[in-house]
């Protein structure tokens, strides 16, 4: 693999132990922070390097913005800082949260305990970090903040910090970002700098559609879960399966991937919410906008189902 050039320089040291970053290259990521049921693309304050002309900010989507230029939408791609350290190789020291007191919400910092670039997320103790595909990012005219995974988390008290995008998965990548594990390792997305209350993995549909085999999907899902359990040992974890019809109603490969992911969750001792037969079980065929995505009516119904599942396994926000 060709390594990307590191183009980030340090700016002002912060006494709390985090380092505020001066970002030389614009970052393009998909990071969305949902407050309640409405999304807000928080701008990320960062000192601009000499010669770039004054203070500026990065959007929640990572696109470069100058002061006063408004709020940018979310996107997906590289943050321009090269490969980040492997979280699984950091040991116990990487598990400690940096203390972000005095740093503005959204600030990019280099965490000295694992040498990764991360983002200060507001109200992190009531936040769910959600990694997902178009079911959570939005598709077929439904905005991301109204999708069923995000609505469901909102309904049980979480704010949602989303990373991911349409066309991605445990193995699947889109035109601007890698699969879940590669995107996190290469810095395509920024992790929260402190531990969220809950970490949720959602997806698998694109892996099913593109013909990846079970062994590939399990291997990458396994690495993803393991790395974030090291990074956030105090967080709770949940794996949300692949939305599909039942096996006997055309669920096919999507239903099978849902079952495969259950084995990964079991290995790591985390709860698994299967969605592999929900379209059939809850009679949602008429709520499909296309073969795999829901209309708004379907998202609303699935959000209720998902939030009830969270309550049943006692995963409401505390």
Coordinates of C-alpha atoms in Angstrom, one line a residue:
X1 CA 0.0 0.0 0.0
X2 CA 1.3 3.5 -0.8
X3 CA 1.4 5.6 2.3
X4 CA -0.1 9.1 2.1
X5 CA 2.2 12.0 3.0
X6 CA 1.7 13.4 6.4
X7 CA 0.8 17.1 5.9
X8 CA -0.3 18.1 9.4
X9 CA 1.8 20.4 11.6
X10 CA 1.4 21.2 15.2
X11 CA 0.0 24.6 16.2
X12 CA -0.5 25.6 19.9
X13 CA 0.2 23.0 22.6
X14 CA -2.8 22.6 25.0
X15 CA -2.0 22.2 28.7
X16 CA -4.6 19.4 29.1
X17 CA -2.3 17.0 27.1
X18 CA -4.1 17.2 23.8
X19 CA -2.4 19.1 20.9
X20 CA -4.5 21.5 18.8
X21 CA -3.8 21.0 15.1
X22 CA -3.0 23.4 12.4
X23 CA -4.3 21.6 9.3
X24 CA -2.4 22.2 6.0
X25 CA -4.7 20.1 3.8
X26 CA -8.5 20.3 3.7
X27 CA -10.1 17.3 5.3
X28 CA -13.1 15.6 3.7
X29 CA -14.9 13.3 6.1
X30 CA -18.4 12.3 7.0
X31 CA -18.9 13.3 10.6
X32 CA -22.4 14.3 11.6
X33 CA -23.4 15.2 15.1
X34 CA -27.2 14.9 15.8
X35 CA -28.6 16.9 18.6
X36 CA -31.9 15.3 19.4
X37 CA -33.6 14.5 16.1
X38 CA -32.0 17.4 14.2
X39 CA -28.5 17.3 12.7
X40 CA -26.0 20.1 13.0
X41 CA -22.8 20.3 11.0
X42 CA -20.5 21.7 13.7
X43 CA -17.6 23.7 12.3
X44 CA -14.2 22.6 13.5
X45 CA -12.0 25.3 14.8
X46 CA -8.4 25.0 13.8
X47 CA -5.5 27.3 13.6
X48 CA -4.5 27.8 10.0
X49 CA -0.8 27.5 9.1
X50 CA 1.2 30.5 8.2
X51 CA 0.7 31.7 4.7
X52 CA -2.9 30.5 4.4
X53 CA -4.4 33.7 5.5
X54 CA -6.0 34.0 8.9
X55 CA -8.1 31.8 11.1
X56 CA -10.5 29.3 9.6
X57 CA -12.4 26.2 10.3
X58 CA -13.2 22.8 9.0
X59 CA -16.8 21.7 8.6
X60 CA -18.2 18.6 10.2
X61 CA -17.8 17.1 6.7
X62 CA -14.2 18.2 6.7
X63 CA -14.3 20.6 3.8
X64 CA -12.1 23.6 4.2
X65 CA -14.0 26.7 5.2
X66 CA -12.7 30.2 6.0
X67 CA -14.2 32.3 8.7
X68 CA -17.5 33.7 7.9
X69 CA -18.0 31.4 4.9
X70 CA -20.9 29.5 6.4
X71 CA -21.5 25.9 7.3
X72 CA -20.5 23.1 4.9
X73 CA -22.3 19.9 4.5
X74 CA -20.9 16.4 5.3
X75 CA -18.8 14.4 2.9
X76 CA -16.5 11.4 2.8
X77 CA -12.8 11.1 1.9
X78 CA -9.3 11.6 3.2
X79 CA -8.3 14.0 5.9
X80 CA -4.9 14.5 4.2
X81 CA -2.8 13.4 7.2
X82 CA -1.7 10.0 6.0
X83 CA -2.2 6.6 7.8
X84 CA -3.1 6.9 11.4
X85 CA -1.6 4.5 14.0
X86 CA -3.2 1.1 14.4
X87 CA -5.5 1.3 17.5
X88 CA -5.0 -2.4 18.2
X89 CA -1.3 -1.9 18.7
X90 CA -1.5 0.9 21.3
X91 CA -2.0 -1.1 24.5
X92 CA -3.7 0.1 27.6
X93 CA -2.2 3.6 27.5
X94 CA -4.3 4.4 24.3
X95 CA -7.5 3.6 26.2
X96 CA -7.3 6.8 28.3
X97 CA -9.4 9.7 27.2
X98 CA -7.7 13.0 26.6
X99 CA -8.9 15.8 28.7
X100 CA -10.4 18.3 26.3
X101 CA -11.4 21.0 28.9
X102 CA -11.2 24.5 27.4
X103 CA -11.2 23.3 23.8
X104 CA -14.0 24.3 21.5
X105 CA -16.5 21.7 20.4
X106 CA -15.3 20.2 17.1
X107 CA -11.6 21.1 17.6
X108 CA -9.2 18.7 15.9
X109 CA -6.5 17.4 18.3
X110 CA -3.7 14.9 18.2
X111 CA -4.2 12.5 21.1
X112 CA -0.8 12.0 22.7
X113 CA -1.8 8.6 24.1
X114 CA -2.3 7.0 20.7
X115 CA -0.9 9.7 18.3
X116 CA -4.2 9.9 16.4
X117 CA -6.0 12.9 15.1
X118 CA -9.4 13.1 16.8
X119 CA -12.3 15.5 17.3
X120 CA -13.6 17.1 20.5
X121 CA -17.3 16.1 20.5
X122 CA -19.8 18.0 22.7
X123 CA -21.7 16.2 25.4
X124 CA -19.7 13.1 24.7
X125 CA -21.1 11.3 27.8
X126 CA -24.5 11.1 26.1
X127 CA -23.3 10.4 22.6
X128 CA -23.5 7.3 20.5
X129 CA -20.7 6.9 17.9
X130 CA -22.5 5.3 14.9
X131 CA -20.5 3.8 12.0
X132 CA -22.8 3.0 9.1
X133 CA -23.8 2.9 5.5
X134 CA -26.6 4.5 3.6
X135 CA -29.2 3.1 6.0
X136 CA -27.8 5.6 8.5
X137 CA -26.3 8.2 6.1
X138 CA -29.5 8.8 4.2
X139 CA -30.7 7.7 0.7
X140 CA -33.7 7.9 -1.6
X141 CA -34.5 11.4 -0.5
X142 CA -34.3 10.8 3.3
X143 CA -31.8 12.9 5.1
X144 CA -29.2 11.3 7.4
X145 CA -30.6 12.7 10.6
X146 CA -34.0 11.2 9.9
X147 CA -32.8 7.6 9.1
X148 CA -34.0 4.8 11.3
X149 CA -30.7 4.0 13.1
X150 CA -30.2 7.6 14.0
X151 CA -33.8 8.2 15.0
X152 CA -33.8 5.1 17.0
X153 CA -30.8 6.2 19.0
X154 CA -32.2 9.7 19.5
X155 CA -35.5 8.2 20.8
X156 CA -33.6 6.5 23.7
X157 CA -31.7 9.6 24.6
X158 CA -28.5 9.6 22.6
X159 CA -27.0 12.3 20.5
X160 CA -25.4 10.7 17.5
X161 CA -21.9 11.3 16.1
X162 CA -22.0 9.6 12.7
X163 CA -19.1 8.4 10.5
X164 CA -19.7 6.5 7.3
X165 CA -21.4 6.9 4.1
X166 CA -23.4 5.3 1.3
X167 CA -21.7 2.4 -0.4
X168 CA -19.5 1.5 2.4
X169 CA -19.3 -1.5 4.7
X170 CA -17.0 -3.9 6.5
X171 CA -15.3 -4.6 3.2
X172 CA -17.1 -2.3 0.8
X173 CA -15.7 1.2 0.0
X174 CA -17.1 4.1 -2.0
X175 CA -15.3 6.4 -4.5
X176 CA -13.9 8.7 -1.8
X177 CA -13.4 6.6 1.4
X178 CA -12.3 3.1 2.4
X179 CA -14.3 0.5 4.2
X180 CA -15.0 0.9 7.9
X181 CA -11.7 -0.4 9.1
X182 CA -9.5 1.1 6.5
X183 CA -11.2 4.5 6.8
X184 CA -10.5 4.6 10.5
X185 CA -7.0 3.4 10.1
X186 CA -6.1 5.8 7.3
X187 CA -7.8 8.8 9.0
X188 CA -10.7 9.2 6.5
X189 CA -12.9 9.8 9.5
X190 CA -12.1 11.4 12.9
X191 CA -12.9 9.5 16.1
X192 CA -14.2 11.4 19.1
X193 CA -11.3 12.3 21.4
X194 CA -13.1 11.0 24.5
X195 CA -15.2 7.9 25.1
X196 CA -18.8 8.0 23.8
X197 CA -21.4 6.2 25.9
X198 CA -22.2 3.8 23.1
X199 CA -20.5 2.6 19.9
X200 CA -22.7 1.2 17.2
X201 CA -21.7 -0.7 14.1
X202 CA -24.4 -0.8 11.4
X203 CA -24.1 -2.2 7.9
X204 CA -23.3 -5.3 5.8
X205 CA -25.7 -4.7 2.9
X206 CA -23.0 -3.4 0.5
X207 CA -20.7 -6.2 1.4
X208 CA -23.5 -8.6 0.5
X209 CA -24.2 -6.8 -2.8
X210 CA -20.6 -6.8 -4.0
X211 CA -19.9 -10.4 -3.4
X212 CA -17.5 -10.4 -0.5
X213 CA -17.3 -13.7 1.2
X214 CA -18.0 -14.5 4.9
X215 CA -14.4 -14.8 5.8
X216 CA -13.5 -11.4 4.5
X217 CA -16.4 -9.7 6.2
X218 CA -15.8 -11.4 9.5
X219 CA -12.1 -10.6 9.4
X220 CA -12.6 -6.9 8.9
X221 CA -15.5 -6.7 11.3
X222 CA -13.4 -8.5 13.9
X223 CA -10.5 -6.0 13.5
X224 CA -12.9 -3.0 13.6
X225 CA -14.6 -4.1 16.8
X226 CA -11.3 -5.1 18.5
X227 CA -9.6 -1.8 17.7
X228 CA -12.5 0.3 19.1
X229 CA -12.8 -1.8 22.2
X230 CA -9.1 -1.0 22.9
X231 CA -9.7 2.7 22.2
X232 CA -12.9 3.0 24.2
X233 CA -12.8 0.4 27.0
X234 CA -15.4 2.3 29.1
X235 CA -17.9 2.5 26.2
X236 CA -20.8 0.1 25.6
X237 CA -20.9 -1.5 22.2
X238 CA -23.7 -2.7 19.9
X239 CA -23.7 -4.4 16.5
X240 CA -26.8 -3.7 14.4
X241 CA -27.3 -6.2 11.6
X242 CA -28.1 -6.0 7.9
X243 CA -31.7 -4.8 7.0
X244 CA -33.3 -7.4 4.8
X245 CA -36.3 -9.6 4.1
X246 CA -36.5 -13.0 5.7
X247 CA -34.5 -15.8 4.1
X248 CA -37.7 -17.3 2.7
X249 CA -38.9 -14.0 1.3
X250 CA -36.0 -13.1 -0.9
X251 CA -33.6 -12.0 1.9
X252 CA -30.8 -14.0 0.3
X253 CA -27.3 -12.8 0.8
X254 CA -28.3 -9.8 3.0
X255 CA -30.0 -12.1 5.5
X256 CA -27.0 -14.3 5.5
X257 CA -24.6 -11.4 6.2
X258 CA -26.8 -10.4 9.1
X259 CA -26.3 -13.9 10.5
X260 CA -22.6 -13.8 10.0
X261 CA -22.2 -10.5 11.8
X262 CA -24.0 -12.0 14.8
X263 CA -21.0 -14.4 15.2
X264 CA -18.6 -11.4 15.4
X265 CA -20.7 -9.7 18.1
X266 CA -20.8 -12.9 20.1
X267 CA -17.0 -13.3 19.8
X268 CA -16.5 -9.9 21.3
X269 CA -19.2 -10.2 23.9
X270 CA -21.4 -7.3 22.7
X271 CA -25.1 -7.2 22.0
X272 CA -26.4 -7.9 18.5
X273 CA -29.7 -6.6 17.1
X274 CA -30.6 -8.6 14.0
X275 CA -32.4 -6.8 11.2
X276 CA -32.2 -9.6 8.8
X277 CA -35.9 -10.3 8.5
X278 CA -37.4 -7.0 9.6
X279 CA -38.9 -6.1 6.2
X280 CA -40.9 -9.3 6.2
X281 CA -41.5 -9.6 10.0
X282 CA -43.0 -6.1 10.2
X283 CA -44.6 -6.1 6.8
X284 CA -42.6 -3.1 5.5
X285 CA -42.5 -4.0 1.8
X286 CA -44.8 -1.1 0.9
X287 CA -42.5 1.3 2.7
X288 CA -39.5 0.5 0.5
X289 CA -38.4 3.4 -1.7
X290 CA -36.2 0.9 -3.8
X291 CA -34.9 -2.6 -3.3
X292 CA -33.1 -1.9 -0.1
X293 CA -33.9 1.7 1.1
X294 CA -36.9 2.9 3.0
X295 CA -39.3 5.8 2.3
X296 CA -39.7 8.2 5.2
X297 CA -42.6 6.1 6.5
X298 CA -40.4 3.1 6.7
X299 CA -37.7 4.9 8.5
X300 CA -40.2 6.1 11.1
X301 CA -41.5 2.6 11.6
X302 CA -38.1 1.1 11.8
X303 CA -36.9 3.7 14.3
X304 CA -39.7 2.6 16.7
X305 CA -38.7 -1.0 16.2
X306 CA -35.0 -0.3 16.8
X307 CA -35.6 2.0 19.9
X308 CA -37.8 -0.8 21.4
X309 CA -35.0 -3.3 20.8
X310 CA -32.5 -0.9 22.6
X311 CA -34.9 -0.6 25.6
X312 CA -35.3 -4.4 25.7
X313 CA -31.6 -4.9 26.1
X314 CA -31.2 -1.9 28.5
X315 CA -29.1 0.2 26.2
X316 CA -30.9 3.5 26.7
X317 CA -28.7 6.6 27.3
X318 CA -27.9 7.1 30.9

